[in-house]
Amino acid sequence: MNQCESSLTSIFCPCCFIFKIIKMKKTRNIFVCVVCLFSIGVSCTKDFEELNTNPNAPQSVDPQFLLSNVISIAADRNAYEQGFRLSNYLAQFSASVEFERIDRYEMGSNSGYWNTLYRLLSDVRTMKESPTSNEAYGAVGDIMSSYMFSQLTDLWGDVPYTDAVKALDGTYTPTYATQQEIYNNPQTGILATLKNAAETLEKTNSTISGDVMFNGNLNKWVRFANSLRFRYLLRTSKNASNFSEMKALATSGKLMQSNADNALVPYLTAAPNQWQMSLAALGLYQEHRMTKTVDSVLTLWKDPRVAVLYKPTQKSVLDGSPAYRGLLNGQGRETIGEKNINLNDVSLFGTIFRDVPNGVNAQFMQYSELQFALAEAAQKGYINGDVEEFYEKGVRASFEYYKTVVPVDYFANSAIALNGTNNLVKIMTQKWLSLIGIGHEAWFEIRRTGIPTVKPGPDNLNEGRYPVRYTYPESEQATNSANYKAAAQKMGGDDINSKSWWDK
Amino acid sequence: MRIALIAVMQLFLTAAYCQNVTYSSRIVDSENNSVAFATIQEMNFNNVVTSDEDGNFTIKISRKNFDLKITSVGFEAVIVSVINGQLPRYISLNTSAELLDQVVVTALGIERERQSLGSSVTKISTKELNEVPLTNLVNSLAGQIAGVQVTNGSSGVGSSSRIVIRGENSLSGSNQPLFVVDGVPISNEQITSNLVNRGALQEVDYGNGGADINPDDIESITILKGAGSAALYGTRAANGVVVITTKRGKRAKGIGVSLSSSLTFEDLLTMPDYQNVYGGGGNGDYSFQNGIGGGVRDGGISSYGPKLNQGLLINQFDSPSVDVNGNPVRAGDVITRQKSDGSFTPITATPWVSKPNNVRDFFKIGVTSQTSIAVNSATESNNTRISYSNLRNEGVLPNTDLNRDGLALSLDQLLGKKLSIRSYVNYVNTRSKNRPNLGYGYENVMYGFNWTGRNFNIGSLKDYWQAGQVGKQHYDFNYLWLTNPYLTLFENTNSFNKNRVFGNISATYDFTSNLSLTFRNGMDTYDDRREFRRAVSTNQNPRGSYREDNIRFREINSDLLLSYKNQLNEVIKYSVSVGGNRFDQTINYTFAEASQLALPTIYTLANSRTPLRSDSQLFSKRINSLYGIGSMSYQNMLYLDLTYRNDWSSTLPTNNNSFGYYSAGLSYVVSNMFTMPNKISLLNFRLSVASVGNDTNPYQNAQNFLFNQNYGSSFRVTNETVLKNANLRPERLTAVEAGLEAGFFKNRLQIDISAYQNTSVNQIISRPISSASGFQNFNVNGGEVRTRGFEALVSGNIMKKGSFSWDASVNYTTYRSIVTRLPAGVDQFVTGVANVFSGSGGSNSVFYIARENGRVGDMYGSGFVQVEGKTLYGSNGLPIQDNTLRVLGNYNPDFSMGFNNHFAYKGLEMKVLVDWRQGGTLISRTRALGNTSGVLKETLVGRENGVIGDGVVNVGTTDNPQYAPNTKLVAASTFYNNVFDRGNEASATYDASYVKLRQVALYYTIPASFVKRVKLQSLKIGFVGSNLLLFTENPHVDPELNAFQETNIIYGVDDMSYPSARSYGFSIKTEF
C-alpha cells in the first residue's frame, strides 16, 4: 500500500500540469478522472514484490539436500577429474600419448576444482546455518570442510581459509592463510576442527539425512574424521615434534576398522551419476596409458591387481600371449614417433575404468590407506605398533577392495616382504599403488616422501623438475589481486615449483 | 520595403486581370512512380482537383502566384509555391534525400520535424533497407549510419546480428537498443538454449528477434541514438532505439499490388588458410588400419605426416578393402574388416595427394529466395495493407536451412471525424530443420576440419555409416577424437519452429483540433520449439541423445497518451503530452532431455535409458510508467523539448524501484533566423541533455538455491554462484550531446555532426568476485563509465550531368569508453570472462577487465615471459609460459566508416556501400588450434629443418640472469605445438581491422511504355550483392563475426567460427 501512496504523490505534479493546460471546462472533469484513475493503475506497485519472487527456485531448503550435494559432488570431482584425469599422470599411474600435457608438467591452474571446492564450502556453510540444521549436520559439515580445505592447501599452498566463504558477510576479496595456520591453528585449524567434529558426533543425539556416503551412520563419520586427522598429522609430521595425538589416535579404536568403513560414494548405472570416462570420447580414454613406473612395480611384485587396473596390450592379445606393458611418462607425440613406439603394444586402463558406468567408486579414503599410514608412523617410531601387521592389513585390504586374491607366496617376495631392507620404500610403494584414482593423494605422498621415485619425462616442460603445486587460478589475479600478489610472494612466486609448508 | 510594395501591387494587378489559366503537372513518389488520386488544393481557396491513375492533374487558377497543397494518403503533405505561373512538371512527394523538413517518428510514435530535435536521429528509408535484400533486418543497417555498429553471428542465414549504437555504456548486459514497431516495443533478444561449449550439446544460434520483420513491410527506420531522444521509452532505451514504422495502405493505380522478389546465392568469403604440402599423421608417417591407432599414427589427428604429391601410396580410410567375407568395403568400415582373431583384412593403398579444396568443397552454394507481395487499398476513411512474405534458404553448410513466412495486415480506419483507429498485426513462422552448432568441440565441423589432414577426401565421408552399421556406428578416418562431419549435419540436427505474433492497435480521439487522446496496446508473443537430436556413436554423445526446448515469450505494452497543442501567439507554438505505460513480460522456458537413447534412431523423450533431465523456468517482469513531454517553438528557428518519465520496475528492491528520466533538447536553426551567405542553405545547432535510469533482470534481489539432478534417489540442491543483492539501485546514464547540421549549395552538400558524452553510474553488474568468497559473481551497483564519441555524416550530390547523377555519403564513428571510477576498495573490475581454451594446462580464459582509467573492452590473458620486449625461451628451445595476465588488446574499434554511393543514369541505378573498421583485436582460436594441429599454412615454415624461435635464452643463472639470443633448433611440430599452446592466448591475436564491400546493387527500371504493354505499373530488375569483398590482416576468419558461449555473445574472440559468406543474385520489384 505504501508504494501506491508514494507513487500517487509523485504523479501529483503531472496531474496539476494537465489541469493547467486543459482550459476547456466542459471536458476538464472527465480528464481529471481518466488521468488520475489511469495513473493510479499504472503506478501501483504493491504486487511487485510477489512478481519478483523467483517461482523457479526455493529460498530455503532442508540441510539434507545440501549434504547430499556436497558429499556426492566432492567425491565425484575428486575421483574423476582430479584423481583419474590429473593426478594419475603426476603419480605416474598413467602416461599421455599426445594431448594431456599435464604429463609433461604443463600444470595450469586447475581453476575448475578451486571454484567447485569453494562453492561446496559455501553449501556447507548454508547447511550449517539452516534453521533445521543440528549439531550432527554441523559436525559432518566441518569434516567435509576440513577435507576440502586440505585439498585446497595441498594443491595450491596458502589459500583463503578463515577469511573464505564470507561473501554473505561482505568479504569479497578474502586474504590467504598460510598452510601452517590452515592445518595447525589450535582453534580454527583443520586438525582441531576434525577433533572437535569427531567428539561432537560421538556424543550427539542428533541425526542426519541425505548422507549418501555412510547412510547416516555417525560412527562411521567419527572413524572417517579420525582417519582423516591421522592422514593430516602424518602429512604435516615433518614439521612436528610431538606425536602424542597420532599415538592416541592409533590406539583409540575410533579409526576405520575395515573396508566397510571406506569413505566412498559409488558410481551408479544411470546418468548423471555415472563414471564419466565410460561416456567420454574414445580418444580421451586412450590418452590414459599404463606407465613404465607402475609396470615395473607390478611386474616386480607379480601383482594380480594388474588385471583389474589395466588391460593387456592389443598386440599381445592378437599375438595370443596377453601381456601388460607401460609407456614412459612425459613424452611428446614427436618422441613417441621417433622412437617408433607401437601404441598397440601399450596397456590401457582396466575394464572398470572404461567399459561400465559403475565399475569404480568415488573415494575420499580407504581403510588400506590408513593401515599404510599406521605402518609408516610405526616404522618411523611416531606410534607404537607392529609395522608388519599394519602393512599386511593394508595390502590385504587393497586386494580385497579390488576383489583380488592375495597370492599365497605374495609376502615372501623379497620386493614385498618387510625384511628390514627398504621397509619404508616398500610400505610407501604399496600405499602409492593403493591410491590410484583417490584424488591427488598419491601425488601428495610422493611430494612428501619421495617414494616411489618418479622421474620427469624426457619432454617435460618444467626443466626436469617434479612439480609440487598448481598455480593459483587466473581469476584470483583478476578478482582478488592484492591478496593474490601477497600470497604469491609469500609462496616464493606463483610457480609450480614453490614448495608449501609441509613439503619443505 | 520596395520589393514588398511591388509584390503587393502585382497581387492586385493579377487579381484585376482575372483570367483562368490551366496548369498541369504530375505527382510522383521518391522513386518516380506516379501517385494516383492525390488531392491538389489551391491554398486558401476551395479549388480542389485529384490526380489521375498516372499522377497527372490539371487545375484552373486565375492567379499567377499561388500555393498548391498536395496531399495523398501515405505521403507527407507538400506545399508548392508557384511564382509567376512556373509550376514544375513533376511534384515529388515524400522526397527522402532532403534533410530539411524531414519528418521523423520519435518516441511514442510522435511525428516530429527533424530540425526541431535536440539530439541526433537518423532515418533510413525503405529503399536503403531493401535495395539489397538481406535476410536479417539488422544487417541492412550495417555501414549505413554513423554511430551504429553491426556484427553478425557465424552460422550463416538466420544467425544473430548484434547492433550497438554509440558504443557500450554498460559494462555488462547486452547493450542492445530497443526495437519499436509503430510506437510499441518488440523483442530483438535471442533466447538461447542453455547449451555449453564442450558440453554434451554445443551452442546453437537461433537468431535475434528483430530478424523476423520483413524489410518490405517497413516504411522507414529511425535510429534514435542519444539518450535524449530515447528518454521517453524507458529502461530498455538507454542504448538507443530502433524505431520501425510499417507501411500503411495507400491509394495506388492499377490493382494496388506490389511484388518484390529476389534470388541470391551464398558462397564462401573466408576460409582458413590451409597448407597443402603435408598430410595427416606424425613424424612424417601415416598408415590407416582402424582409426584408433591400429595403423601408423591413425589414432592421431595432427597434420605432420608424409609429404604430399610425391607419388606415395598409403593406406587411407577411403582406400579399398574387403570385409571378412571378401566383399569390397572401405578401409574405414573397420567393424566388418575385423576378423575373429582381432586382426584386419588388407587395405589397398591409394595415392597420397593433397586435397586443397577438401574443406571448401564440403560447403555448398547457399540459395536464398525472398518474395514479398503486398496489396494496398485506401479510401478517404480507411486504408488497408496486406502483405505476405517468405524466405527460403538453403545454407552453405549441408543440411542447414532457414524458412520464414510472414503475414502482415495493417488496417487504419477513420470513424467519424474524431476517432481514428490504427492497427497492425504480423504473424511470422520461422523454422529450420537444422541450425549448426557453434563453438569449440566435436559438434562444430570446423573443429573437425582443424584436425583433418590435408590429404583426406572429406567428400568420401558422405556415406556416413559404416558398412552394415546404419544407425549404430559412423564412418570416419579417426574414431578417437572426431565425428563424421556429414553425420554431424545430417543426423545431429538442431531444429526449431517459432510462431510469433506481434502487433498493436491504437485509437486516437480528437476532442478538438488541439486535444487528442491515444490509447495503444501492443503485444509480442511467440512459441519456439527446438529439438536436438544426437545419433549414437558420435563422440560427444556415444549413446545418442534427444532434447526438446520450449520457449514461450509474451510481452504486452499498454499506453495512454493525452496530447494538447496550441499557440500563444503568431510565433510561439507549444504542445504538451502526458501519458502512462504498463509493460508486462513473461518468459517461460522448459526443456527435457533423454541424455542417452535406449534404442538408436528413435528420437523421443520416452526412448531414454536414464532418467530424463528437465527443467522449467518462468520469468516475469513489470514496469509501470508515467511520462510527459512539452515542446515549444519560436517561429521555425528555435525549438525546445522537455521530457520527463518515471518508471517503477518490479525487478528492483521495493524501496528503490522508482526512477526518473529527464531530458531537454534545444534546436536552433540559424539559417531561418539570419540571412545566410548564398552558399549556406541550412545551419542548425542542437544541444541535448538527458539523464535516464535502468533496471535489471527479474529475481536479482534474493538468494535462491539451484536444483542439481539426484544422486540415486537423493535430491540435491546447491547455492547459486551469483550473490544477489537486496540493495540494488537503478542505474543512471547521463548524456550530453551537441550537434551541427549544415547544408551548402542548395543542400547539394550536407553535413551532420554530433559529439556526445555518456556517463554511466551505478551500473548493475554481475561482477566476478573471488570464488574463494563462496560465490563467483556479485550483483552490484558500481563503477562509472564515460563514453565520448563523435559522429559525422557528409553527404552530397557529387555530380549531376544530364541524366547522370552521383550521390555519395560518408559516415564516420568513433568512441572511447573509459572506466572513470570504481567502487571504493576495488582496484579492478572483471566485467566478463570468455573461455577461449580448454583442457589442462595454462590459462583457460580471456578476462574483460575494467581498471580505473582503463578502456572498456580491454581483454586480458596469459602469454610468454617477456624480457626486454623479447620472448624468453627455455633451454629446450621453447618459449616459457607466464600465467600473469596481460592486456591482449581491446575488442572495440578505433573508428569505423561507411561509404555509400548512388549512381543514376536514365533507368539505371547503382548503389555501392563500403565499410571500414579500424582497430580492435581478435583472439583467434582458429589460429591457435590450426597451428597446433599443423593444418594452417603458417606451420610450413621450418617443417623440414626445424624452427629457431625468435627470442632470448637465459645463459646465466636464475639469480643472475644473462640473456643471449635463442639458437636452439626445434622440430616444427614441437615448436608450433608449444607456441600456440592452449595455455596462452597472446600468440593467437590478430588486428580486427577490415574493409568490406558491404552492398552492391544495380537496378534497371524498365521503361513505362514497355511495362504498360504487359499490364504492369512498374518493373525494376537488378543485380544485388552483399559482403562481396573483405580485406583484413587475418587470413583465416572474418573478424566481424560474433561468438556464442553458453547463453552469451562474447566479443573479440573467434571460437572456431564458420566461414562467412558473400551473397549475390537478382532482385525484381514490380507493381500491378
mmCIF file with all atom_site columns, N, CA, C and O in Angstrom, chain A residues 11 42 47 56 69 72 101 115 123 165 266 283 318 334 476-478 481, chain B residues 341 480 618 622 624 626 708 711 716 718-719 770-771 828 883 973 978 981:
data_model
loop_
_atom_site.group_PDB
_atom_site.id
_atom_site.type_symbol
_atom_site.label_atom_id
_atom_site.label_alt_id
_atom_site.label_comp_id
_atom_site.label_asym_id
_atom_site.label_entity_id
_atom_site.label_seq_id
_atom_site.pdbx_PDB_ins_code
_atom_site.Cartn_x
_atom_site.Cartn_y
_atom_site.Cartn_z
_atom_site.occupancy
_atom_site.B_iso_or_equiv
_atom_site.pdbx_formal_charge
_atom_site.auth_seq_id
_atom_site.auth_comp_id
_atom_site.auth_asym_id
_atom_site.auth_atom_id
_atom_site.pdbx_PDB_model_num
ATOM 1   N N  . ILE A 1 11  ? 2.785  11.380  -8.908  1.00 0.00 ? 11  ILE A N  1
ATOM 2   C CA . ILE A 1 11  ? 2.065  11.758  -10.136 1.00 0.00 ? 11  ILE A CA 1
ATOM 3   C C  . ILE A 1 11  ? 1.294  13.049  -9.919  1.00 0.00 ? 11  ILE A C  1
ATOM 4   O O  . ILE A 1 11  ? 0.615  13.530  -10.819 1.00 0.00 ? 11  ILE A O  1
ATOM 5   N N  . VAL A 1 42  ? -1.400 2.472   -13.239 1.00 0.00 ? 42  VAL A N  1
ATOM 6   C CA . VAL A 1 42  ? -0.075 2.105   -13.753 1.00 0.00 ? 42  VAL A CA 1
ATOM 7   C C  . VAL A 1 42  ? 1.013  2.217   -12.707 1.00 0.00 ? 42  VAL A C  1
ATOM 8   O O  . VAL A 1 42  ? 2.025  1.549   -12.797 1.00 0.00 ? 42  VAL A O  1
ATOM 9   N N  . ASP A 1 47  ? 2.078  -5.285  -6.028  1.00 0.00 ? 47  ASP A N  1
ATOM 10  C CA . ASP A 1 47  ? 2.278  -6.686  -6.392  1.00 0.00 ? 47  ASP A CA 1
ATOM 11  C C  . ASP A 1 47  ? 3.703  -6.968  -6.868  1.00 0.00 ? 47  ASP A C  1
ATOM 12  O O  . ASP A 1 47  ? 4.028  -8.063  -7.241  1.00 0.00 ? 47  ASP A O  1
ATOM 13  N N  . ASN A 1 56  ? 10.904 -20.239 -9.525  1.00 0.00 ? 56  ASN A N  1
ATOM 14  C CA . ASN A 1 56  ? 11.585 -21.415 -10.076 1.00 0.00 ? 56  ASN A CA 1
ATOM 15  C C  . ASN A 1 56  ? 12.514 -22.098 -9.098  1.00 0.00 ? 56  ASN A C  1
ATOM 16  O O  . ASN A 1 56  ? 13.005 -23.185 -9.372  1.00 0.00 ? 56  ASN A O  1
ATOM 17  N N  . ASN A 1 69  ? 24.397 -33.055 -1.839  1.00 0.00 ? 69  ASN A N  1
ATOM 18  C CA . ASN A 1 69  ? 25.128 -32.383 -2.910  1.00 0.00 ? 69  ASN A CA 1
ATOM 19  C C  . ASN A 1 69  ? 26.620 -32.304 -2.586  1.00 0.00 ? 69  ASN A C  1
ATOM 20  O O  . ASN A 1 69  ? 27.462 -32.650 -3.401  1.00 0.00 ? 69  ASN A O  1
ATOM 21  N N  . SER A 1 72  ? 28.365 -35.930 -2.618  1.00 0.00 ? 72  SER A N  1
ATOM 22  C CA . SER A 1 72  ? 28.447 -36.624 -3.908  1.00 0.00 ? 72  SER A CA 1
ATOM 23  C C  . SER A 1 72  ? 29.256 -35.841 -4.934  1.00 0.00 ? 72  SER A C  1
ATOM 24  O O  . SER A 1 72  ? 30.015 -36.417 -5.704  1.00 0.00 ? 72  SER A O  1
ATOM 25  N N  . ARG A 1 101 ? 48.691 -32.610 -21.486 1.00 0.00 ? 101 ARG A N  1
ATOM 26  C CA . ARG A 1 101 ? 50.011 -32.013 -21.266 1.00 0.00 ? 101 ARG A CA 1
ATOM 27  C C  . ARG A 1 101 ? 50.412 -31.923 -19.811 1.00 0.00 ? 101 ARG A C  1
ATOM 28  O O  . ARG A 1 101 ? 51.557 -31.590 -19.504 1.00 0.00 ? 101 ARG A O  1
ATOM 29  N N  . ASN A 1 115 ? 37.157 -23.561 -7.928  1.00 0.00 ? 115 ASN A N  1
ATOM 30  C CA . ASN A 1 115 ? 35.803 -22.995 -7.885  1.00 0.00 ? 115 ASN A CA 1
ATOM 31  C C  . ASN A 1 115 ? 34.812 -23.969 -7.266  1.00 0.00 ? 115 ASN A C  1
ATOM 32  O O  . ASN A 1 115 ? 33.950 -23.588 -6.474  1.00 0.00 ? 115 ASN A O  1
ATOM 33  N N  . ASP A 1 123 ? 28.062 -24.280 0.239   1.00 0.00 ? 123 ASP A N  1
ATOM 34  C CA . ASP A 1 123 ? 26.917 -25.151 0.558   1.00 0.00 ? 123 ASP A CA 1
ATOM 35  C C  . ASP A 1 123 ? 27.007 -25.666 1.995   1.00 0.00 ? 123 ASP A C  1
ATOM 36  O O  . ASP A 1 123 ? 25.993 -25.773 2.690   1.00 0.00 ? 123 ASP A O  1
ATOM 37  N N  . VAL A 1 165 ? 34.731 -17.884 2.044   1.00 0.00 ? 165 VAL A N  1
ATOM 38  C CA . VAL A 1 165 ? 33.293 -18.165 2.097   1.00 0.00 ? 165 VAL A CA 1
ATOM 39  C C  . VAL A 1 165 ? 32.561 -17.162 2.989   1.00 0.00 ? 165 VAL A C  1
ATOM 40  O O  . VAL A 1 165 ? 31.735 -17.516 3.825   1.00 0.00 ? 165 VAL A O  1
ATOM 41  N N  . PRO A 1 266 ? 29.561 -44.682 -4.349  1.00 0.00 ? 266 PRO A N  1
ATOM 42  C CA . PRO A 1 266 ? 29.617 -45.471 -5.584  1.00 0.00 ? 266 PRO A CA 1
ATOM 43  C C  . PRO A 1 266 ? 29.117 -44.683 -6.795  1.00 0.00 ? 266 PRO A C  1
ATOM 44  O O  . PRO A 1 266 ? 28.226 -43.836 -6.679  1.00 0.00 ? 266 PRO A O  1
ATOM 45  N N  . GLY A 1 283 ? 39.135 -41.277 -27.646 1.00 0.00 ? 283 GLY A N  1
ATOM 46  C CA . GLY A 1 283 ? 40.472 -40.700 -27.639 1.00 0.00 ? 283 GLY A CA 1
ATOM 47  C C  . GLY A 1 283 ? 40.933 -40.320 -26.245 1.00 0.00 ? 283 GLY A C  1
ATOM 48  O O  . GLY A 1 283 ? 42.093 -40.507 -25.884 1.00 0.00 ? 283 GLY A O  1
ATOM 49  N N  . LEU A 1 318 ? 46.426 -60.049 -29.690 1.00 0.00 ? 318 LEU A N  1
ATOM 50  C CA . LEU A 1 318 ? 46.404 -60.552 -31.064 1.00 0.00 ? 318 LEU A CA 1
ATOM 51  C C  . LEU A 1 318 ? 47.433 -61.658 -31.258 1.00 0.00 ? 318 LEU A C  1
ATOM 52  O O  . LEU A 1 318 ? 47.178 -62.641 -31.944 1.00 0.00 ? 318 LEU A O  1
ATOM 53  N N  . GLU A 1 334 ? 56.052 -36.352 -30.902 1.00 0.00 ? 334 GLU A N  1
ATOM 54  C CA . GLU A 1 334 ? 57.208 -36.494 -31.798 1.00 0.00 ? 334 GLU A CA 1
ATOM 55  C C  . GLU A 1 334 ? 58.162 -37.563 -31.264 1.00 0.00 ? 334 GLU A C  1
ATOM 56  O O  . GLU A 1 334 ? 58.685 -38.372 -32.030 1.00 0.00 ? 334 GLU A O  1
ATOM 57  N N  . GLU A 1 476 ? 41.832 -15.336 -9.652  1.00 0.00 ? 476 GLU A N  1
ATOM 58  C CA . GLU A 1 476 ? 42.285 -14.678 -8.431  1.00 0.00 ? 476 GLU A CA 1
ATOM 59  C C  . GLU A 1 476 ? 43.128 -13.451 -8.760  1.00 0.00 ? 476 GLU A C  1
ATOM 60  O O  . GLU A 1 476 ? 43.050 -12.435 -8.082  1.00 0.00 ? 476 GLU A O  1
ATOM 61  N N  . GLN A 1 477 ? 43.940 -13.547 -9.807  1.00 0.00 ? 477 GLN A N  1
ATOM 62  C CA . GLN A 1 477 ? 44.697 -12.370 -10.256 1.00 0.00 ? 477 GLN A CA 1
ATOM 63  C C  . GLN A 1 477 ? 43.749 -11.255 -10.625 1.00 0.00 ? 477 GLN A C  1
ATOM 64  O O  . GLN A 1 477 ? 44.007 -10.089 -10.387 1.00 0.00 ? 477 GLN A O  1
ATOM 65  N N  . ALA A 1 478 ? 42.652 -11.658 -11.247 1.00 0.00 ? 478 ALA A N  1
ATOM 66  C CA . ALA A 1 478 ? 41.736 -10.655 -11.782 1.00 0.00 ? 478 ALA A CA 1
ATOM 67  C C  . ALA A 1 478 ? 40.810 -10.090 -10.714 1.00 0.00 ? 478 ALA A C  1
ATOM 68  O O  . ALA A 1 478 ? 40.513 -8.907  -10.719 1.00 0.00 ? 478 ALA A O  1
ATOM 69  N N  . SER A 1 481 ? 43.306 -9.317  -6.584  1.00 0.00 ? 481 SER A N  1
ATOM 70  C CA . SER A 1 481 ? 44.702 -9.186  -6.999  1.00 0.00 ? 481 SER A CA 1
ATOM 71  C C  . SER A 1 481 ? 45.647 -8.840  -5.853  1.00 0.00 ? 481 SER A C  1
ATOM 72  O O  . SER A 1 481 ? 46.758 -9.362  -5.797  1.00 0.00 ? 481 SER A O  1
ATOM 73  N N  . ASP B 2 341 ? 39.936 -63.144 -34.876 1.00 0.00 ? 341 ASP B N  1
ATOM 74  C CA . ASP B 2 341 ? 41.147 -63.112 -34.045 1.00 0.00 ? 341 ASP B CA 1
ATOM 75  C C  . ASP B 2 341 ? 41.590 -61.685 -33.739 1.00 0.00 ? 341 ASP B C  1
ATOM 76  O O  . ASP B 2 341 ? 42.637 -61.464 -33.128 1.00 0.00 ? 341 ASP B O  1
ATOM 77  N N  . LEU B 2 480 ? 38.917 -41.900 -32.592 1.00 0.00 ? 480 LEU B N  1
ATOM 78  C CA . LEU B 2 480 ? 39.241 -41.497 -31.225 1.00 0.00 ? 480 LEU B CA 1
ATOM 79  C C  . LEU B 2 480 ? 38.666 -40.137 -30.879 1.00 0.00 ? 480 LEU B C  1
ATOM 80  O O  . LEU B 2 480 ? 38.212 -39.902 -29.766 1.00 0.00 ? 480 LEU B O  1
ATOM 81  N N  . LEU B 2 618 ? 10.187 -19.825 -15.167 1.00 0.00 ? 618 LEU B N  1
ATOM 82  C CA . LEU B 2 618 ? 9.270  -18.739 -15.514 1.00 0.00 ? 618 LEU B CA 1
ATOM 83  C C  . LEU B 2 618 ? 9.885  -17.419 -15.059 1.00 0.00 ? 618 LEU B C  1
ATOM 84  O O  . LEU B 2 618 ? 10.330 -17.316 -13.916 1.00 0.00 ? 618 LEU B O  1
ATOM 85  N N  . ARG B 2 622 ? 7.501  -6.552  -14.632 1.00 0.00 ? 622 ARG B N  1
ATOM 86  C CA . ARG B 2 622 ? 6.526  -5.500  -14.939 1.00 0.00 ? 622 ARG B CA 1
ATOM 87  C C  . ARG B 2 622 ? 7.161  -4.141  -14.698 1.00 0.00 ? 622 ARG B C  1
ATOM 88  O O  . ARG B 2 622 ? 7.918  -3.964  -13.755 1.00 0.00 ? 622 ARG B O  1
ATOM 89  N N  . ASN B 2 624 ? 5.751  -0.096  -14.574 1.00 0.00 ? 624 ASN B N  1
ATOM 90  C CA . ASN B 2 624 ? 4.718  0.910   -14.741 1.00 0.00 ? 624 ASN B CA 1
ATOM 91  C C  . ASN B 2 624 ? 5.393  2.255   -14.956 1.00 0.00 ? 624 ASN B C  1
ATOM 92  O O  . ASN B 2 624 ? 6.414  2.541   -14.336 1.00 0.00 ? 624 ASN B O  1
ATOM 93  N N  . LEU B 2 626 ? 4.949  6.618   -16.014 1.00 0.00 ? 626 LEU B N  1
ATOM 94  C CA . LEU B 2 626 ? 4.215  7.847   -16.330 1.00 0.00 ? 626 LEU B CA 1
ATOM 95  C C  . LEU B 2 626 ? 5.162  8.778   -17.040 1.00 0.00 ? 626 LEU B C  1
ATOM 96  O O  . LEU B 2 626 ? 6.363  8.790   -16.728 1.00 0.00 ? 626 LEU B O  1
ATOM 97  N N  . ASN B 2 708 ? 20.111 -29.576 -8.368  1.00 0.00 ? 708 ASN B N  1
ATOM 98  C CA . ASN B 2 708 ? 21.009 -30.454 -9.108  1.00 0.00 ? 708 ASN B CA 1
ATOM 99  C C  . ASN B 2 708 ? 20.231 -31.728 -9.358  1.00 0.00 ? 708 ASN B C  1
ATOM 100 O O  . ASN B 2 708 ? 19.307 -32.045 -8.621  1.00 0.00 ? 708 ASN B O  1
ATOM 101 N N  . TYR B 2 711 ? 21.302 -37.649 -6.835  1.00 0.00 ? 711 TYR B N  1
ATOM 102 C CA . TYR B 2 711 ? 22.254 -38.754 -6.769  1.00 0.00 ? 711 TYR B CA 1
ATOM 103 C C  . TYR B 2 711 ? 21.418 -39.961 -6.350  1.00 0.00 ? 711 TYR B C  1
ATOM 104 O O  . TYR B 2 711 ? 20.919 -40.005 -5.220  1.00 0.00 ? 711 TYR B O  1
ATOM 105 N N  . ARG B 2 716 ? 19.213 -33.249 -4.606  1.00 0.00 ? 716 ARG B N  1
ATOM 106 C CA . ARG B 2 716 ? 20.365 -32.382 -4.324  1.00 0.00 ? 716 ARG B CA 1
ATOM 107 C C  . ARG B 2 716 ? 20.064 -30.929 -4.681  1.00 0.00 ? 716 ARG B C  1
ATOM 108 O O  . ARG B 2 716 ? 19.502 -30.652 -5.737  1.00 0.00 ? 716 ARG B O  1
ATOM 109 N N  . THR B 2 718 ? 21.978 -26.845 -4.480  1.00 0.00 ? 718 THR B N  1
ATOM 110 C CA . THR B 2 718 ? 23.241 -26.141 -4.247  1.00 0.00 ? 718 THR B CA 1
ATOM 111 C C  . THR B 2 718 ? 22.985 -24.646 -4.306  1.00 0.00 ? 718 THR B C  1
ATOM 112 O O  . THR B 2 718 ? 21.947 -24.190 -4.790  1.00 0.00 ? 718 THR B O  1
ATOM 113 N N  . ASN B 2 719 ? 23.929 -23.895 -3.780  1.00 0.00 ? 719 ASN B N  1
ATOM 114 C CA . ASN B 2 719 ? 23.822 -22.439 -3.846  1.00 0.00 ? 719 ASN B CA 1
ATOM 115 C C  . ASN B 2 719 ? 23.999 -21.955 -5.279  1.00 0.00 ? 719 ASN B C  1
ATOM 116 O O  . ASN B 2 719 ? 24.687 -22.583 -6.075  1.00 0.00 ? 719 ASN B O  1
ATOM 117 N N  . SER B 2 770 ? 36.179 -13.044 -6.252  1.00 0.00 ? 770 SER B N  1
ATOM 118 C CA . SER B 2 770 ? 36.998 -14.193 -5.892  1.00 0.00 ? 770 SER B CA 1
ATOM 119 C C  . SER B 2 770 ? 36.090 -15.353 -5.518  1.00 0.00 ? 770 SER B C  1
ATOM 120 O O  . SER B 2 770 ? 35.249 -15.230 -4.628  1.00 0.00 ? 770 SER B O  1
ATOM 121 N N  . SER B 2 771 ? 36.236 -16.476 -6.191  1.00 0.00 ? 771 SER B N  1
ATOM 122 C CA . SER B 2 771 ? 35.340 -17.587 -5.889  1.00 0.00 ? 771 SER B CA 1
ATOM 123 C C  . SER B 2 771 ? 35.627 -18.146 -4.500  1.00 0.00 ? 771 SER B C  1
ATOM 124 O O  . SER B 2 771 ? 34.805 -18.862 -3.945  1.00 0.00 ? 771 SER B O  1
ATOM 125 N N  . GLN B 2 828 ? 40.197 -3.287  -9.581  1.00 0.00 ? 828 GLN B N  1
ATOM 126 C CA . GLN B 2 828 ? 39.812 -3.624  -10.941 1.00 0.00 ? 828 GLN B CA 1
ATOM 127 C C  . GLN B 2 828 ? 38.531 -4.443  -10.905 1.00 0.00 ? 828 GLN B C  1
ATOM 128 O O  . GLN B 2 828 ? 38.188 -5.042  -9.911  1.00 0.00 ? 828 GLN B O  1
ATOM 129 N N  . ASN B 2 883 ? 51.841 -17.136 -16.637 1.00 0.00 ? 883 ASN B N  1
ATOM 130 C CA . ASN B 2 883 ? 50.390 -17.035 -16.458 1.00 0.00 ? 883 ASN B CA 1
ATOM 131 C C  . ASN B 2 883 ? 49.959 -15.704 -15.868 1.00 0.00 ? 883 ASN B C  1
ATOM 132 O O  . ASN B 2 883 ? 48.822 -15.543 -15.476 1.00 0.00 ? 883 ASN B O  1
ATOM 133 N N  . SER B 2 973 ? 56.851 -29.338 -35.554 1.00 0.00 ? 973 SER B N  1
ATOM 134 C CA . SER B 2 973 ? 55.674 -29.835 -34.854 1.00 0.00 ? 973 SER B CA 1
ATOM 135 C C  . SER B 2 973 ? 55.726 -29.457 -33.366 1.00 0.00 ? 973 SER B C  1
ATOM 136 O O  . SER B 2 973 ? 54.757 -28.929 -32.811 1.00 0.00 ? 973 SER B O  1
ATOM 137 N N  . ASN B 2 978 ? 53.887 -25.755 -29.058 1.00 0.00 ? 978 ASN B N  1
ATOM 138 C CA . ASN B 2 978 ? 54.132 -25.032 -27.816 1.00 0.00 ? 978 ASN B CA 1
ATOM 139 C C  . ASN B 2 978 ? 53.855 -23.540 -27.930 1.00 0.00 ? 978 ASN B C  1
ATOM 140 O O  . ASN B 2 978 ? 53.361 -22.934 -26.989 1.00 0.00 ? 978 ASN B O  1
ATOM 141 N N  . ASP B 2 981 ? 50.207 -23.101 -27.831 1.00 0.00 ? 981 ASP B N  1
ATOM 142 C CA . ASP B 2 981 ? 49.684 -23.943 -26.779 1.00 0.00 ? 981 ASP B CA 1
ATOM 143 C C  . ASP B 2 981 ? 48.379 -23.374 -26.227 1.00 0.00 ? 981 ASP B C  1
ATOM 144 O O  . ASP B 2 981 ? 48.179 -22.169 -26.208 1.00 0.00 ? 981 ASP B O  1
#
